[in-house]
Amino acid sequence: MSESNRPQLDVIVVGAGFAGLYLLHKFREMGLSARAFEAGDDVGGTWYWNRYPGARCDIESIDYSFSFDPELEQEWQWSEKYATQPEILRYAQHVADRFDLRRDISFATRVEQAVWDEAGSCWNVTTSQGETVSGRFFIMATGCLSQPKDIDIEGIENFTGAIYRTHSWPHEGVDFSGKTVGIIGTGSSGIQSIPLIAGQADHTTVFQRTANYSIPAGNGPIAPEKLAVKQRYQDYREEARWTSVGVPGKQAMDFALTVSEEERQQRYQELWDKGAIPHLGSEFADLLLDEKANDTLAEFVRGKIRSVIEDSEVADILTPTEFPICTKRACLDTHYYQTFNKPNVDIVDIKRNPIVSITATGIATKEQNFDFDAIVFATGFDAMTGALLAIDIRGREGQSLKDKWAHGPLNYLGLTVSGFPNFFMITGPGSPSVLSNMILSIEQHVEWIADCLEHMSKAGLDVIDATETAESGWVEYGTATSDMTLFPQAKSWYMGANVPGKPRVCLPYVGGVAAYRRVCNDVAAQDYLGFRFDGPDGSRCNDGLVRRQQPDVVALLEMLADLELPPFESLSPDEARAMSVAMNAGNPPGPQVGAVVDGSFPGADGALDYRLYRPDSPGPHPVTVYFHGGGWVLGDHTSDDAFCRDLCVNADSVIISANYRHAPEARFPAAVDDGFAAVQWVSDNIETLGGMRGALAVCGWSAGGNIAAVVCQLARDAGGPEIKGQVLITPVVDAGDDSPSMTDNAEGFVLTKALMDWFWDHYADPSKRADPKASPLLAPDLSGLPPALVITGEFDPLRDQGKAYAEALDAAGTGARHINYPGQIHTSFTAVGAIPTANGSRQDIAAALRQYFKALEPV
């Protein structure tokens, strides 16, 4: 490249909020030339523009600050628990002054267009001042809530009074004394500003479409214990980086529906009294996964709201009921609900009484005309994508970002966009962003980009671009993550639902800060997986998907890794059983069933326990005998309780979970002999058990799948009992398995090859493992068996032997169907409530059982 064609700058930055400031500081440290363009007259970004009454951060001040400089951390003193807009703006200005950043910022300047120059490997950026600047890298640091949503109410131009918008409040402030004021919107800015505006105005009328959840902030001086954090600030910051929201606190390991009502209420009260929202949705692990669990928190908050509102009709309007709590960002307030007890404050439910137009004198609704001196629009933002699309950004071959994102924001890691080389976004869509402590997430993005640029410099690389494979994989992963939660149920700006015509997709990555940081670290550690690089010496690319398992599976594996538990195979059987029981103790409970009955049956060598689950529907019902997993060593008839409940409800079948003797105390063939005894006993007593005669199936998971498969062979050879169908979930069917799935998935996915060997060593001598009662795949005759459904997971060591068994059954004339579930592991399928992405497999299992029994239904 000739000197005349060389870009003027290394980096061009758009925005001088916290992201832009840290970018400039970081690049200056690296010796890179950088320049930022800022539409405002000063630094601060969101906190420069949003000056409405009551504007505050909803992250505590101690957390909402930079961590990159220990001296900066110590010298700045916050005055309140939740800092106000003026104080946060002063902090941004202090940072700019302390590091002399203003000299690299062009204020009162908007970027209008950015075009990738393929020949020059640079971005040409045009500003509102008529200047065109070229830079090797182009970074959007415009913030997630900086592009106001268009006001879509007719007649606004007719109003003769004063109009104010919370997002661009007059810098000199507004005095509403003696005024009648209408306020449209009860999102965060509305909830913060309404008490203060109503405290000044003669009369205030609030127009609300959807009630929001809000909790009292309890603002005031910073608590001594919180202030003490500064004595260990760097350690505290490191803790924050590995939490779900970027603020240290308890990470939920238990479930709302497994603790007592008394404990739930106590813990919710503690959250309420604390006045903090970062951990509100994670107090229990199921609050954002299970509607019933979520409703326990929602009802608690609804009760609190109703308790402070004197008029029951007003309380009805202000009490949120339309979406699960925390699927829109909960708000913090100071006397918000109490404001509506004042005689000069009214609320209008515009769902029931919609706004028709703005008139010359006020607001006309379907039922009434209101006259106002001033109208305040607290109607929010075109969040996360609005500011990015407000600039005409054009990548390779002139493709515009707006066109590429016509159906949703395609991106890789929320940092990059395929086809837009050397382009980065700070806290963009596809990253935790607005669901996190924003400054912490800003720092993570800036540092990741800086490390990437340093990597490129050392390797002599000029251009970086995400691959389409990596991009589509990340979008799919993000969608799968949100789809397993309750977020899509809310018509929120998280989902783009507040802007007419905007694609309805979940914009932030909802898997949490720690999980996202691991992803970004893994990408870099794998030679920047999913990126293509170009330089003078040619191109290089390590393409692929950074996350191949389902998101809840990844979360489970990461949680187990964090626990640093000893491998099962390193323990004695008794120690392994104790650890297994402890791990299962906090599992979600599964759905309610009609009845649960414990009893005993005659096993092959004495009485054994069973647990019976009866549907909440008129009987008699078909009956499924279920055998639990655990490698013939672990577990019992209650250890898969949640799965049995789920199966009972979805299959509308009596489920009898039968115990069996366990190794090493009772080695092969004790387990299968007990399994056959259980099926014989159930068949003989089926009507007494509430079942339909002749309507019997078997189901088993893992070692239980082995027992179920063998039982079907034994029943065929013994001439009965008749079994209508078999469902084998990740079954063990071949002790000599050395297939690719056994080697490729040998470790890292809960069931390991080493653990499988440990199970076999306890269960059966090597000389006996080829016996069909141990390895049913090796049976000489697989004909005449009940129809089968074989379930496997992509990352299960037993995947290939399950597939082989289904194929062998089918080849022998026994109808068999095999379903392999992408992204799932061995333990996914019975993990009801913990692995929601396996819900479809559980529906398929139940559907198979219903099909086996269909011929028995009365016509």
mmCIF file of C-alpha atoms in Angstrom, residues 303-541:
data_model
loop_
_atom_site.group_PDB
_atom_site.id
_atom_site.type_symbol
_atom_site.label_atom_id
_atom_site.label_comp_id
_atom_site.label_asym_id
_atom_site.label_seq_id
_atom_site.Cartn_x
_atom_site.Cartn_y
_atom_site.Cartn_z
ATOM 1 C CA GLY A 303 -48.916 -7.881 46.458
ATOM 2 C CA LYS A 304 -46.401 -5.223 47.416
ATOM 3 C CA ILE A 305 -47.715 -2.891 44.707
ATOM 4 C CA ARG A 306 -51.316 -3.308 45.778
ATOM 5 C CA SER A 307 -50.412 -2.746 49.411
ATOM 6 C CA VAL A 308 -49.366 0.880 48.813
ATOM 7 C CA ILE A 309 -52.096 1.981 46.381
ATOM 8 C CA GLU A 310 -55.243 3.160 48.114
ATOM 9 C CA ASP A 311 -57.698 3.010 45.193
ATOM 10 C CA SER A 312 -58.351 -0.578 44.080
ATOM 11 C CA GLU A 313 -59.177 0.479 40.503
ATOM 12 C CA VAL A 314 -55.904 2.395 40.245
ATOM 13 C CA ALA A 315 -54.127 -0.613 41.733
ATOM 14 C CA ASP A 316 -55.649 -2.813 39.025
ATOM 15 C CA ILE A 317 -54.238 -0.538 36.328
ATOM 16 C CA LEU A 318 -50.764 -0.300 37.875
ATOM 17 C CA THR A 319 -50.369 -3.971 38.776
ATOM 18 C CA PRO A 320 -48.551 -5.829 35.974
ATOM 19 C CA THR A 321 -50.108 -9.075 34.791
ATOM 20 C CA GLU A 322 -49.290 -9.292 31.081
ATOM 21 C CA PHE A 323 -45.764 -10.691 31.125
ATOM 22 C CA PRO A 324 -43.507 -12.708 33.427
ATOM 23 C CA ILE A 325 -41.496 -10.628 35.851
ATOM 24 C CA CYS A 326 -37.917 -9.871 34.754
ATOM 25 C CA THR A 327 -38.672 -10.543 31.077
ATOM 26 C CA LYS A 328 -38.755 -6.771 30.847
ATOM 27 C CA ARG A 329 -36.070 -5.047 32.895
ATOM 28 C CA ALA A 330 -37.602 -4.425 36.295
ATOM 29 C CA CYS A 331 -37.462 -0.800 37.414
ATOM 30 C CA LEU A 332 -36.250 0.877 40.583
ATOM 31 C CA ASP A 333 -38.335 3.716 41.964
ATOM 32 C CA THR A 334 -38.690 6.219 44.746
ATOM 33 C CA HIS A 335 -42.334 6.568 45.833
ATOM 34 C CA TYR A 336 -43.642 5.789 42.349
ATOM 35 C CA TYR A 337 -46.751 3.871 43.350
ATOM 36 C CA GLN A 338 -47.435 6.198 46.303
ATOM 37 C CA THR A 339 -47.597 9.092 43.829
ATOM 38 C CA PHE A 340 -50.921 7.760 42.538
ATOM 39 C CA ASN A 341 -52.473 8.197 45.981
ATOM 40 C CA LYS A 342 -52.255 11.968 45.520
ATOM 41 C CA PRO A 343 -55.529 13.701 44.598
ATOM 42 C CA ASN A 344 -53.871 15.651 41.769
ATOM 43 C CA VAL A 345 -52.505 12.558 39.971
ATOM 44 C CA ASP A 346 -54.582 10.440 37.582
ATOM 45 C CA ILE A 347 -53.816 7.419 35.439
ATOM 46 C CA VAL A 348 -55.406 6.439 32.139
ATOM 47 C CA ASP A 349 -55.289 2.859 30.893
ATOM 48 C CA ILE A 350 -54.779 3.376 27.169
ATOM 49 C CA LYS A 351 -55.351 -0.284 26.408
ATOM 50 C CA ARG A 352 -58.933 0.181 27.519
ATOM 51 C CA ASN A 353 -59.172 3.833 26.522
ATOM 52 C CA PRO A 354 -56.636 4.331 23.701
ATOM 53 C CA ILE A 355 -55.117 7.624 22.644
ATOM 54 C CA VAL A 356 -56.656 8.791 19.374
ATOM 55 C CA SER A 357 -54.531 11.883 18.715
ATOM 56 C CA ILE A 358 -52.654 14.823 20.092
ATOM 57 C CA THR A 359 -54.819 17.937 19.850
ATOM 58 C CA ALA A 360 -54.033 21.643 19.988
ATOM 59 C CA THR A 361 -54.805 21.666 23.699
ATOM 60 C CA GLY A 362 -53.811 18.198 24.833
ATOM 61 C CA ILE A 363 -54.590 14.519 24.285
ATOM 62 C CA ALA A 364 -57.753 12.957 22.901
ATOM 63 C CA THR A 365 -58.566 9.401 23.918
ATOM 64 C CA LYS A 366 -61.438 7.272 22.722
ATOM 65 C CA GLU A 367 -63.525 8.323 25.720
ATOM 66 C CA GLN A 368 -62.239 11.722 26.792
ATOM 67 C CA ASN A 369 -60.328 14.904 25.870
ATOM 68 C CA PHE A 370 -57.562 16.097 28.201
ATOM 69 C CA ASP A 371 -56.123 19.611 28.252
ATOM 70 C CA PHE A 372 -52.498 20.116 29.221
ATOM 71 C CA ASP A 373 -49.930 22.863 29.450
ATOM 72 C CA ALA A 374 -47.183 20.354 28.732
ATOM 73 C CA ILE A 375 -46.845 16.792 27.473
ATOM 74 C CA VAL A 376 -43.921 14.553 28.386
ATOM 75 C CA PHE A 377 -43.110 11.640 26.111
ATOM 76 C CA ALA A 378 -41.382 8.837 28.030
ATOM 77 C CA THR A 379 -41.811 6.445 25.122
ATOM 78 C CA GLY A 380 -38.408 4.814 25.045
ATOM 79 C CA PHE A 381 -35.857 3.815 22.450
ATOM 80 C CA ASP A 382 -35.279 1.829 19.308
ATOM 81 C CA ALA A 383 -33.033 -0.291 21.462
ATOM 82 C CA MET A 384 -29.762 -1.995 20.588
ATOM 83 C CA THR A 385 -30.062 -1.780 16.803
ATOM 84 C CA GLY A 386 -31.511 1.702 16.307
ATOM 85 C CA ALA A 387 -28.284 3.653 16.706
ATOM 86 C CA LEU A 388 -26.370 1.167 14.557
ATOM 87 C CA LEU A 389 -28.875 1.436 11.715
ATOM 88 C CA ALA A 390 -29.163 5.215 11.968
ATOM 89 C CA ILE A 391 -25.815 5.371 10.139
ATOM 90 C CA ASP A 392 -25.493 4.162 6.565
ATOM 91 C CA ILE A 393 -22.917 1.393 7.115
ATOM 92 C CA ARG A 394 -21.876 -0.485 3.991
ATOM 93 C CA GLY A 395 -19.659 -3.546 3.958
ATOM 94 C CA ARG A 396 -18.323 -5.731 1.193
ATOM 95 C CA GLU A 397 -19.847 -5.263 -2.262
ATOM 96 C CA GLY A 398 -21.789 -2.273 -0.953
ATOM 97 C CA GLN A 399 -24.151 -4.313 1.226
ATOM 98 C CA SER A 400 -25.841 -2.110 3.807
ATOM 99 C CA LEU A 401 -26.135 -3.190 7.411
ATOM 100 C CA LYS A 402 -29.786 -2.188 7.292
ATOM 101 C CA ASP A 403 -30.459 -4.641 4.477
ATOM 102 C CA LYS A 404 -28.472 -7.417 6.115
ATOM 103 C CA TRP A 405 -30.466 -6.933 9.319
ATOM 104 C CA ALA A 406 -33.860 -6.678 7.637
ATOM 105 C CA HIS A 407 -35.011 -9.840 9.442
ATOM 106 C CA GLY A 408 -32.941 -9.438 12.590
ATOM 107 C CA PRO A 409 -29.411 -8.504 13.646
ATOM 108 C CA LEU A 410 -27.119 -11.195 12.239
ATOM 109 C CA ASN A 411 -23.852 -11.035 14.159
ATOM 110 C CA TYR A 412 -21.039 -13.041 15.668
ATOM 111 C CA LEU A 413 -20.653 -12.649 19.443
ATOM 112 C CA GLY A 414 -22.484 -9.319 19.366
ATOM 113 C CA LEU A 415 -19.107 -7.921 18.315
ATOM 114 C CA THR A 416 -18.845 -8.391 14.558
ATOM 115 C CA VAL A 417 -20.901 -8.864 11.407
ATOM 116 C CA SER A 418 -19.922 -11.158 8.544
ATOM 117 C CA GLY A 419 -19.276 -9.198 5.367
ATOM 118 C CA PHE A 420 -18.299 -6.103 7.331
ATOM 119 C CA PRO A 421 -14.533 -6.480 7.807
ATOM 120 C CA ASN A 422 -12.643 -4.665 10.560
ATOM 121 C CA PHE A 423 -15.972 -3.557 12.019
ATOM 122 C CA PHE A 424 -16.793 -3.982 15.696
ATOM 123 C CA MET A 425 -19.747 -3.146 17.924
ATOM 124 C CA ILE A 426 -19.536 -2.470 21.643
ATOM 125 C CA THR A 427 -22.307 -4.264 23.590
ATOM 126 C CA GLY A 428 -24.167 -4.919 20.368
ATOM 127 C CA PRO A 429 -27.113 -7.254 19.792
ATOM 128 C CA GLY A 430 -26.052 -10.816 20.493
ATOM 129 C CA SER A 431 -24.100 -9.859 23.627
ATOM 130 C CA PRO A 432 -25.348 -9.621 27.270
ATOM 131 C CA SER A 433 -25.321 -5.849 27.008
ATOM 132 C CA VAL A 434 -28.519 -4.444 28.583
ATOM 133 C CA LEU A 435 -28.948 -7.529 30.766
ATOM 134 C CA SER A 436 -25.667 -6.811 32.493
ATOM 135 C CA ASN A 437 -23.702 -4.199 34.341
ATOM 136 C CA MET A 438 -23.013 -2.184 31.208
ATOM 137 C CA ILE A 439 -19.626 -0.759 32.178
ATOM 138 C CA LEU A 440 -18.271 -4.202 32.961
ATOM 139 C CA SER A 441 -19.562 -5.471 29.605
ATOM 140 C CA ILE A 442 -18.089 -2.442 27.852
ATOM 141 C CA GLU A 443 -14.695 -3.173 29.379
ATOM 142 C CA GLN A 444 -14.863 -6.814 28.308
ATOM 143 C CA HIS A 445 -15.633 -5.866 24.700
ATOM 144 C CA VAL A 446 -12.978 -3.162 24.515
ATOM 145 C CA GLU A 447 -10.342 -5.501 25.940
ATOM 146 C CA TRP A 448 -11.334 -8.354 23.624
ATOM 147 C CA ILE A 449 -11.078 -6.059 20.589
ATOM 148 C CA ALA A 450 -7.741 -4.674 21.793
ATOM 149 C CA ASP A 451 -6.350 -8.193 22.241
ATOM 150 C CA CYS A 452 -7.606 -9.127 18.777
ATOM 151 C CA LEU A 453 -5.958 -6.110 17.156
ATOM 152 C CA GLU A 454 -2.718 -6.874 18.976
ATOM 153 C CA HIS A 455 -2.915 -10.491 17.752
ATOM 154 C CA MET A 456 -3.392 -9.246 14.202
ATOM 155 C CA SER A 457 -0.460 -6.866 14.478
ATOM 156 C CA LYS A 458 1.912 -9.552 15.722
ATOM 157 C CA ALA A 459 0.787 -11.954 12.999
ATOM 158 C CA GLY A 460 1.047 -9.390 10.195
ATOM 159 C CA LEU A 461 -2.695 -9.506 9.475
ATOM 160 C CA ASP A 462 -4.657 -6.560 8.110
ATOM 161 C CA VAL A 463 -8.283 -7.680 7.852
ATOM 162 C CA ILE A 464 -10.619 -9.676 10.084
ATOM 163 C CA ASP A 465 -14.110 -10.834 9.098
ATOM 164 C CA ALA A 466 -16.519 -13.249 10.759
ATOM 165 C CA THR A 467 -17.507 -16.280 8.701
ATOM 166 C CA GLU A 468 -21.112 -16.920 7.777
ATOM 167 C CA THR A 469 -20.932 -20.296 9.510
ATOM 168 C CA ALA A 470 -19.852 -18.759 12.810
ATOM 169 C CA GLU A 471 -22.348 -15.924 12.491
ATOM 170 C CA SER A 472 -25.377 -18.105 11.774
ATOM 171 C CA GLY A 473 -24.295 -20.523 14.503
ATOM 172 C CA TRP A 474 -24.086 -17.766 17.089
ATOM 173 C CA VAL A 475 -27.478 -16.340 16.125
ATOM 174 C CA GLU A 476 -29.018 -19.813 16.364
ATOM 175 C CA TYR A 477 -27.345 -20.373 19.719
ATOM 176 C CA GLY A 478 -28.616 -17.047 21.028
ATOM 177 C CA THR A 479 -32.122 -17.802 19.799
ATOM 178 C CA ALA A 480 -32.047 -21.246 21.407
ATOM 179 C CA THR A 481 -30.897 -19.634 24.649
ATOM 180 C CA SER A 482 -33.764 -17.138 24.679
ATOM 181 C CA ASP A 483 -36.332 -19.673 23.498
ATOM 182 C CA MET A 484 -35.760 -21.865 26.534
ATOM 183 C CA THR A 485 -36.574 -18.875 28.772
ATOM 184 C CA LEU A 486 -39.670 -16.779 29.352
ATOM 185 C CA PHE A 487 -38.203 -13.693 27.609
ATOM 186 C CA PRO A 488 -40.090 -14.214 24.320
ATOM 187 C CA GLN A 489 -43.418 -14.021 26.186
ATOM 188 C CA ALA A 490 -43.009 -10.299 26.822
ATOM 189 C CA LYS A 491 -43.692 -7.592 24.255
ATOM 190 C CA SER A 492 -40.528 -5.821 25.291
ATOM 191 C CA TRP A 493 -37.802 -3.789 23.675
ATOM 192 C CA TYR A 494 -35.568 -6.769 24.398
ATOM 193 C CA MET A 495 -37.634 -8.477 21.689
ATOM 194 C CA GLY A 496 -37.925 -5.394 19.466
ATOM 195 C CA ALA A 497 -41.657 -5.342 20.179
ATOM 196 C CA ASN A 498 -41.861 -1.638 21.052
ATOM 197 C CA VAL A 499 -41.046 -0.462 17.515
ATOM 198 C CA PRO A 500 -43.617 -1.079 14.764
ATOM 199 C CA GLY A 501 -42.194 -3.213 11.965
ATOM 200 C CA LYS A 502 -39.059 -4.197 13.854
ATOM 201 C CA PRO A 503 -38.194 -7.914 13.617
ATOM 202 C CA ARG A 504 -39.316 -9.839 16.693
ATOM 203 C CA VAL A 505 -36.125 -11.472 17.884
ATOM 204 C CA CYS A 506 -34.432 -11.483 21.265
ATOM 205 C CA LEU A 507 -31.767 -8.805 20.898
ATOM 206 C CA PRO A 508 -29.483 -9.442 23.900
ATOM 207 C CA TYR A 509 -27.780 -12.732 24.663
ATOM 208 C CA VAL A 510 -29.634 -13.954 27.753
ATOM 209 C CA GLY A 511 -27.152 -16.623 28.861
ATOM 210 C CA GLY A 512 -25.315 -14.330 31.251
ATOM 211 C CA VAL A 513 -22.059 -12.410 31.523
ATOM 212 C CA ALA A 514 -19.887 -15.289 32.723
ATOM 213 C CA ALA A 515 -21.095 -17.715 30.061
ATOM 214 C CA TYR A 516 -20.597 -15.077 27.375
ATOM 215 C CA ARG A 517 -17.093 -14.228 28.613
ATOM 216 C CA ARG A 518 -16.193 -17.933 28.380
ATOM 217 C CA VAL A 519 -17.433 -17.985 24.794
ATOM 218 C CA CYS A 520 -15.356 -14.964 23.804
ATOM 219 C CA ASN A 521 -12.302 -16.370 25.566
ATOM 220 C CA ASP A 522 -12.788 -19.718 23.842
ATOM 221 C CA VAL A 523 -12.989 -18.040 20.429
ATOM 222 C CA ALA A 524 -9.670 -16.289 20.994
ATOM 223 C CA ALA A 525 -8.020 -19.381 22.498
ATOM 224 C CA GLN A 526 -8.982 -21.431 19.420
ATOM 225 C CA ASP A 527 -7.027 -19.173 17.069
ATOM 226 C CA TYR A 528 -10.029 -16.845 16.732
ATOM 227 C CA LEU A 529 -12.476 -19.551 15.785
ATOM 228 C CA GLY A 530 -15.026 -18.363 13.258
ATOM 229 C CA PHE A 531 -12.920 -15.566 11.785
ATOM 230 C CA ARG A 532 -11.143 -15.207 8.473
ATOM 231 C CA PHE A 533 -7.959 -13.122 8.409
ATOM 232 C CA ASP A 534 -6.175 -11.581 5.448
ATOM 233 C CA GLY A 535 -2.705 -10.108 5.232
ATOM 234 C CA PRO A 536 0.293 -9.693 2.932
ATOM 235 C CA ASP A 537 1.149 -13.364 3.323
ATOM 236 C CA GLY A 538 -2.328 -14.592 2.406
ATOM 237 C CA SER A 539 -5.454 -15.714 4.229
ATOM 238 C CA ARG A 540 -6.142 -18.002 7.127
ATOM 239 C CA CYS A 541 -9.345 -19.198 8.748
#
